[in-house]
Coordinates of C-alpha atoms and ligand atoms in Angstrom, one line a residue:
X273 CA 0.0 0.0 0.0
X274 CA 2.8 2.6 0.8
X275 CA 4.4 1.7 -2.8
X276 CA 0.8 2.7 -4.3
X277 CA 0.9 5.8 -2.1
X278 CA 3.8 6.9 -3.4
X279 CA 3.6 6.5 -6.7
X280 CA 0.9 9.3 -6.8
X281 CA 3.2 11.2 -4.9
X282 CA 5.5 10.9 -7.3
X283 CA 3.3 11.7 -10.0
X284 CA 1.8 14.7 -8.5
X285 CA 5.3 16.0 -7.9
X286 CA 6.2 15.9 -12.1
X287 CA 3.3 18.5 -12.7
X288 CA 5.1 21.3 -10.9
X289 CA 8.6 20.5 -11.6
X290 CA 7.6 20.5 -15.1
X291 CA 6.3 24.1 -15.0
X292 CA 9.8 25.3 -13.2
X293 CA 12.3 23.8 -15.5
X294 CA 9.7 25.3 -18.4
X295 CA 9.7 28.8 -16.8
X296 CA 13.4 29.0 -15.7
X297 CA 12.6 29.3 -12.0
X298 CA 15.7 28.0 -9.8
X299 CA 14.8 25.4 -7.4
X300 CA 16.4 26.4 -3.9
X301 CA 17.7 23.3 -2.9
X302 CA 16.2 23.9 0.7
X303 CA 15.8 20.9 1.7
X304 CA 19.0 20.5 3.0
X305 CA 19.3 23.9 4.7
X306 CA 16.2 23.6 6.7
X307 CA 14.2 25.9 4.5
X308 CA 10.8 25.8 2.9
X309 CA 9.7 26.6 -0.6
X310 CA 5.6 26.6 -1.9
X311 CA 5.0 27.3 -5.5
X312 CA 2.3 29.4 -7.0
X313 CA 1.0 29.5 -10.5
X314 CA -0.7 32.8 -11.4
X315 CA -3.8 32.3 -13.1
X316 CA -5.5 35.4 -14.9
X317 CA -7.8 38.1 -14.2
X318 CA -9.7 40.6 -15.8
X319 CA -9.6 38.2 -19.0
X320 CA -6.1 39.7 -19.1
X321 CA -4.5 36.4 -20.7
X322 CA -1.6 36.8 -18.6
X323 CA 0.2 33.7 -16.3
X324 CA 3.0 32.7 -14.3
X325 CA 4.5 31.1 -11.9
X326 CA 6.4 31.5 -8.5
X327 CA 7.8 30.2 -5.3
X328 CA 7.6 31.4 -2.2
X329 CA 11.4 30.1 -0.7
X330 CA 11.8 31.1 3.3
X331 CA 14.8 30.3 5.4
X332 CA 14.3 31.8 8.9
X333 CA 13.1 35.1 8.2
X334 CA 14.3 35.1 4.9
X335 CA 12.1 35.2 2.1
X336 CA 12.5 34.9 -1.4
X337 CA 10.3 35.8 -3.8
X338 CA 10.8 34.7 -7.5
X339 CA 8.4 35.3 -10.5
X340 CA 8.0 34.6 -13.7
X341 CA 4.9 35.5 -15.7
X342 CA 3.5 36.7 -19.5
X343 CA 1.2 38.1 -21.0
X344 CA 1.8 40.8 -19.1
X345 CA 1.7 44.7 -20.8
X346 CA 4.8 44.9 -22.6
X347 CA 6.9 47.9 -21.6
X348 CA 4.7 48.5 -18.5
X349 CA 5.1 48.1 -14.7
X350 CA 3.4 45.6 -12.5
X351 CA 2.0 46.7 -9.1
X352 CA 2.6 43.0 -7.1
X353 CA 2.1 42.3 -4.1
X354 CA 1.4 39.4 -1.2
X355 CA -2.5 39.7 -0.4
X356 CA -3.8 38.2 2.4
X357 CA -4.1 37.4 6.5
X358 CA -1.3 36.4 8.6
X359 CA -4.0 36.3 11.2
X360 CA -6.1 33.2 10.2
X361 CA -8.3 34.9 7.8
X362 CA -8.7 32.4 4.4
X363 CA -8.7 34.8 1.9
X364 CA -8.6 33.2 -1.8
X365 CA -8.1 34.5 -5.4
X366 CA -11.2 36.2 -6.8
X367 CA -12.9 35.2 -9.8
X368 CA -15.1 37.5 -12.2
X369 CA -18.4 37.4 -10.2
X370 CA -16.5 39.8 -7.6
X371 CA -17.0 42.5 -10.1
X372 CA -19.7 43.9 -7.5
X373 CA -20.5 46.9 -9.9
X374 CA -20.5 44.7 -13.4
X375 CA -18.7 47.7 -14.9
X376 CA -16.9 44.5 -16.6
X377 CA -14.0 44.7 -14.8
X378 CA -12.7 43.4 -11.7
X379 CA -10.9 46.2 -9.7
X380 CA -8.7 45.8 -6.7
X381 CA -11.3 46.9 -4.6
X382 CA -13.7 45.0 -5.7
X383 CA -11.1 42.0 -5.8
X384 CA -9.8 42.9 -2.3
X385 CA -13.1 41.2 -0.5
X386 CA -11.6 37.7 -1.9
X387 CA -7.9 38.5 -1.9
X388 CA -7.4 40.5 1.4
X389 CA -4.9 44.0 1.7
X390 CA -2.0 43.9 0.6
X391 CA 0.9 42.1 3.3
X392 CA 3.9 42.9 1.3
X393 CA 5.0 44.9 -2.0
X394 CA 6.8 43.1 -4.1
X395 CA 9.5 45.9 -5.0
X396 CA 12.3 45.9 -6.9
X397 CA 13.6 48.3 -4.4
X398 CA 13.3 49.9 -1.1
X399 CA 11.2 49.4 1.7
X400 CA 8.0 46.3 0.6
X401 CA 5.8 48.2 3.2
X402 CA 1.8 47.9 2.1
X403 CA 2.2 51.4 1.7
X404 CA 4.3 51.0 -1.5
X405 CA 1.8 49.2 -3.0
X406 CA 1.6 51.6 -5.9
X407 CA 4.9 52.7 -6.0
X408 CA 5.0 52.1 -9.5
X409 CA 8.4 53.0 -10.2
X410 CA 9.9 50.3 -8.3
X411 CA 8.1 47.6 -9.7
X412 CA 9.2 45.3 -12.1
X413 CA 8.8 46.5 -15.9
X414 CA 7.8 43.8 -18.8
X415 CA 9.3 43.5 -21.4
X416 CA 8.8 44.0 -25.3
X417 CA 7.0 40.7 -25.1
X418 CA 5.1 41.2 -22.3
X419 CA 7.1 38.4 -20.5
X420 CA 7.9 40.0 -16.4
X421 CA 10.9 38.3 -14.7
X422 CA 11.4 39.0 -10.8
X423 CA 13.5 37.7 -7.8
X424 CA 14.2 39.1 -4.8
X425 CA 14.9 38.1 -0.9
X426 CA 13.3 40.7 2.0
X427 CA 13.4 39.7 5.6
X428 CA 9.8 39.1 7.0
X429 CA 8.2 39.2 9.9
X430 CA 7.7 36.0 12.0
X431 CA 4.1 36.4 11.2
X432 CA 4.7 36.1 7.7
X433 CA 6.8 33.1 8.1
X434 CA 4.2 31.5 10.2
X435 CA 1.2 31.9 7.3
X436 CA 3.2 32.1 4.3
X437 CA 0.7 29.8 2.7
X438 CA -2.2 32.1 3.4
X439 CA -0.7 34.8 1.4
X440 CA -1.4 35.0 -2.9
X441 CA 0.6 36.7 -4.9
X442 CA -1.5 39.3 -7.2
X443 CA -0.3 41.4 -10.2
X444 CA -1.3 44.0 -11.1
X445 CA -1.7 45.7 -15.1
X446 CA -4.7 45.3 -18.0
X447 CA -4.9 46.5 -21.3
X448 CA -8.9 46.4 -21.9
X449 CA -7.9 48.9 -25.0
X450 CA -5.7 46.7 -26.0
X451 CA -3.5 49.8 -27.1
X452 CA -0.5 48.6 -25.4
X453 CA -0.2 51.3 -22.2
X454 CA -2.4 51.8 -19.4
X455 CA -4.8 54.9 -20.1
X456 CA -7.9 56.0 -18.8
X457 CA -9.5 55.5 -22.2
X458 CA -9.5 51.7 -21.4
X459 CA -11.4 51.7 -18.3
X460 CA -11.0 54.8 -16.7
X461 CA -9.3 56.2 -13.5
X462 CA -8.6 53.8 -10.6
X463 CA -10.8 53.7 -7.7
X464 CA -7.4 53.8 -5.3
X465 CA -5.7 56.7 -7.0
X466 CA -7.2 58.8 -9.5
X467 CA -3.9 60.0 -10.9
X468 CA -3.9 56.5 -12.0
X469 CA -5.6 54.5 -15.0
X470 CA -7.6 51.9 -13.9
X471 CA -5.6 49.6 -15.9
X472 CA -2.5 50.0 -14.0
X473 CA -4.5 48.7 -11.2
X474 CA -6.6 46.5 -12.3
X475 CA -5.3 42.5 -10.7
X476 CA -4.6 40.7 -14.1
X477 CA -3.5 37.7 -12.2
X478 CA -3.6 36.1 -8.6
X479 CA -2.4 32.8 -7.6
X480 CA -2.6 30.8 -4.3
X481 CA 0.0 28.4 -2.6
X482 CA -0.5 25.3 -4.5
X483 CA -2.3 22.8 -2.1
X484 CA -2.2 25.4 0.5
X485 CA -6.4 24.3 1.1
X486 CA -5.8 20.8 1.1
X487 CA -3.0 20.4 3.2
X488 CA 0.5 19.9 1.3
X489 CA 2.0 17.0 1.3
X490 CA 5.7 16.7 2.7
X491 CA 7.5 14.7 -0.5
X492 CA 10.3 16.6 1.4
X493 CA 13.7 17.0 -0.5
X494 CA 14.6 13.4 -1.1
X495 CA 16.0 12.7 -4.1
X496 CA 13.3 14.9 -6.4
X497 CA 15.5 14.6 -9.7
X498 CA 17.4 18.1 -9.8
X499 CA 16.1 19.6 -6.5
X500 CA 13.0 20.8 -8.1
X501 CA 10.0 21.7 -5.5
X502 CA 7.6 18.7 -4.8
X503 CA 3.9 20.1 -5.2
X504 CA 3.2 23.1 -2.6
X505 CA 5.6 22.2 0.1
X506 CA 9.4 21.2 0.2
X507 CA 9.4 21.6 4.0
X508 CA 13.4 20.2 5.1
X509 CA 12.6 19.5 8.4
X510 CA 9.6 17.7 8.0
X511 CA 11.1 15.5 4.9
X512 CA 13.9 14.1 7.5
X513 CA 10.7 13.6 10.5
X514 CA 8.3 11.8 7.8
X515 CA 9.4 9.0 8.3
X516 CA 12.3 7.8 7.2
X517 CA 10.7 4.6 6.0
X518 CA 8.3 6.2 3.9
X519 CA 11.2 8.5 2.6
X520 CA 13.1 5.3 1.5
X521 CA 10.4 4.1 -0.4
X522 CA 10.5 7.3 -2.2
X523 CA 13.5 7.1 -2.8
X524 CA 13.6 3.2 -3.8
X525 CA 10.7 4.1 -5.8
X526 CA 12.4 5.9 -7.9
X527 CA 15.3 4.5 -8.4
X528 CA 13.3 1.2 -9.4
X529 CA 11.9 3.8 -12.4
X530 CA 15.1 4.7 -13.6
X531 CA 16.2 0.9 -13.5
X532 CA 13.3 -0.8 -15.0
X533 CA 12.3 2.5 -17.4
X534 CA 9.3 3.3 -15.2
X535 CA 7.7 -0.2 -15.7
X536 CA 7.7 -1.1 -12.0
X537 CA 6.4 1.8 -11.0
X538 CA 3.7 2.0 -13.5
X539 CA 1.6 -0.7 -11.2
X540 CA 1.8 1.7 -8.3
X541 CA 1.2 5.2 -10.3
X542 CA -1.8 4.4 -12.0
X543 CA -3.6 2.7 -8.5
Ligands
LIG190 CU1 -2.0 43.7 -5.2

């Protein structure tokens, strides 16, 4: 039964690694340094057609955030931030029904009711304070084909570390014109600044922990084929506490795949 177990482990862990070697992300080989990393994979807003993905990496009270998303409005700068509670509030990503008004399109006010105030700005520079949220000129710029690259390590509160997976990560930037800038001709002024377009802050893509509802499950670190992170959580210590047992069937596992070219496995995969 355990062999069964983990062969859906192991195949629930080649979806996400798949996504990171495809978007370049860097796996932090935490495991081995007691840290913790939980992926994200931004899904759109607004109809904006943008996506991404990210990881959350902490190591004490160091976090590290790393991005990559597209479809994002080339040339432009992203508002993005960490929504959400560190206090036990399960916020989630909104959907289009939050559009209270039905103006058509989802604003961040409108959006905050599912996606909570901002925690943390993700900067380029500078302090990350909420109050930065729309510090547009230090957040990260797309480029030519709308494709937003972004990495960067703050210290955090314990707080933060404590509820990390009941933070999202939300960007911010539409193009309803579709005229390549944010103007108020697309959909007018925004509802938090009027000196801004409501396209500049507009969320065109939110994304949760990955399993974060459901309870992650600790693959933990051992022996994940290039260090890649394991569904939602790649928590260290709790890899070496599962058992060990269960670790060394992992392991085994998958070393019976590379011997027999998966066919052992396959029994235990597809239960
Ligand atoms: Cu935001």
């Amino acid at each position: 039964m355990i062999a069964k177990r983990t062969g859906r482990l192991v195949v629930l862990a080649a979806g996400p690694a798949a996504v990171f070697l495809t978007l370049g992300l860097s796996s932090p080989a935490l495991a081995a340094e007691g840290g913790k990393a939980y992926q994200i994979d931004l899904a759109q807003l607004n109809d904006s057609g943008s996506r991404g993905t990210a990881m959350l990496s902490i190591k004490g009270n160091q976090l590290t955030v790393q991005i990559q998303s597209e479809g994002m409005v080339p040339g432009q700068p992203s508002a993005q931030h960490l929504h959400g509670s560190t206090k036990g509030h399960d916020f989630q990503c909104p959907d289009a029904s939050d559009d209270t008004n039905r103006d058509g399109v989802l604003s961040n006010t409108e959006a905050t009711v599912d996606y909570g105030d901002i925690n943390i700005s993700l900067t380029t520079s500078g302090d990350t304070k909420a109050a930065s949220g729309l510090a547009v000129d230090r957040m990260p710029v797309a480029d030519k084909q709308g494709k937003l690259s972004y990495k960067r390590t703050i210290t955090v509160a314990q707080d933060v570390v404590d509820h990390i997976k009941d933070l999202h990560i939300v960007q911010h930037g539409i193009d309803r014109n579709h005229n390549g800038t944010y103007d108020v001709e697309g959909a007018g002024k925004s509802e938090l600044d009027p000196k801004l377009p409501q396209e500049a802050t507009a969320p065109t893509n939110c994304g949760m922990v990955m399993g974060a509802s459901v309870g992650s499950l600790p693959v933990g670190g051992v022996e994940t084929g290039g260090g890649a992170p394991e569904s939602a959580t790649v928590p260290a210590g709790a890899a070496l506490a599962v058992s060990a047992a269960a670790a060394g069937v992992v392991f085994l596992a998958r070393r019976r795949i590379a011997a027999a070219g998966g066919r052992t496995e396959t029994k235990g995969a597809a239960a």
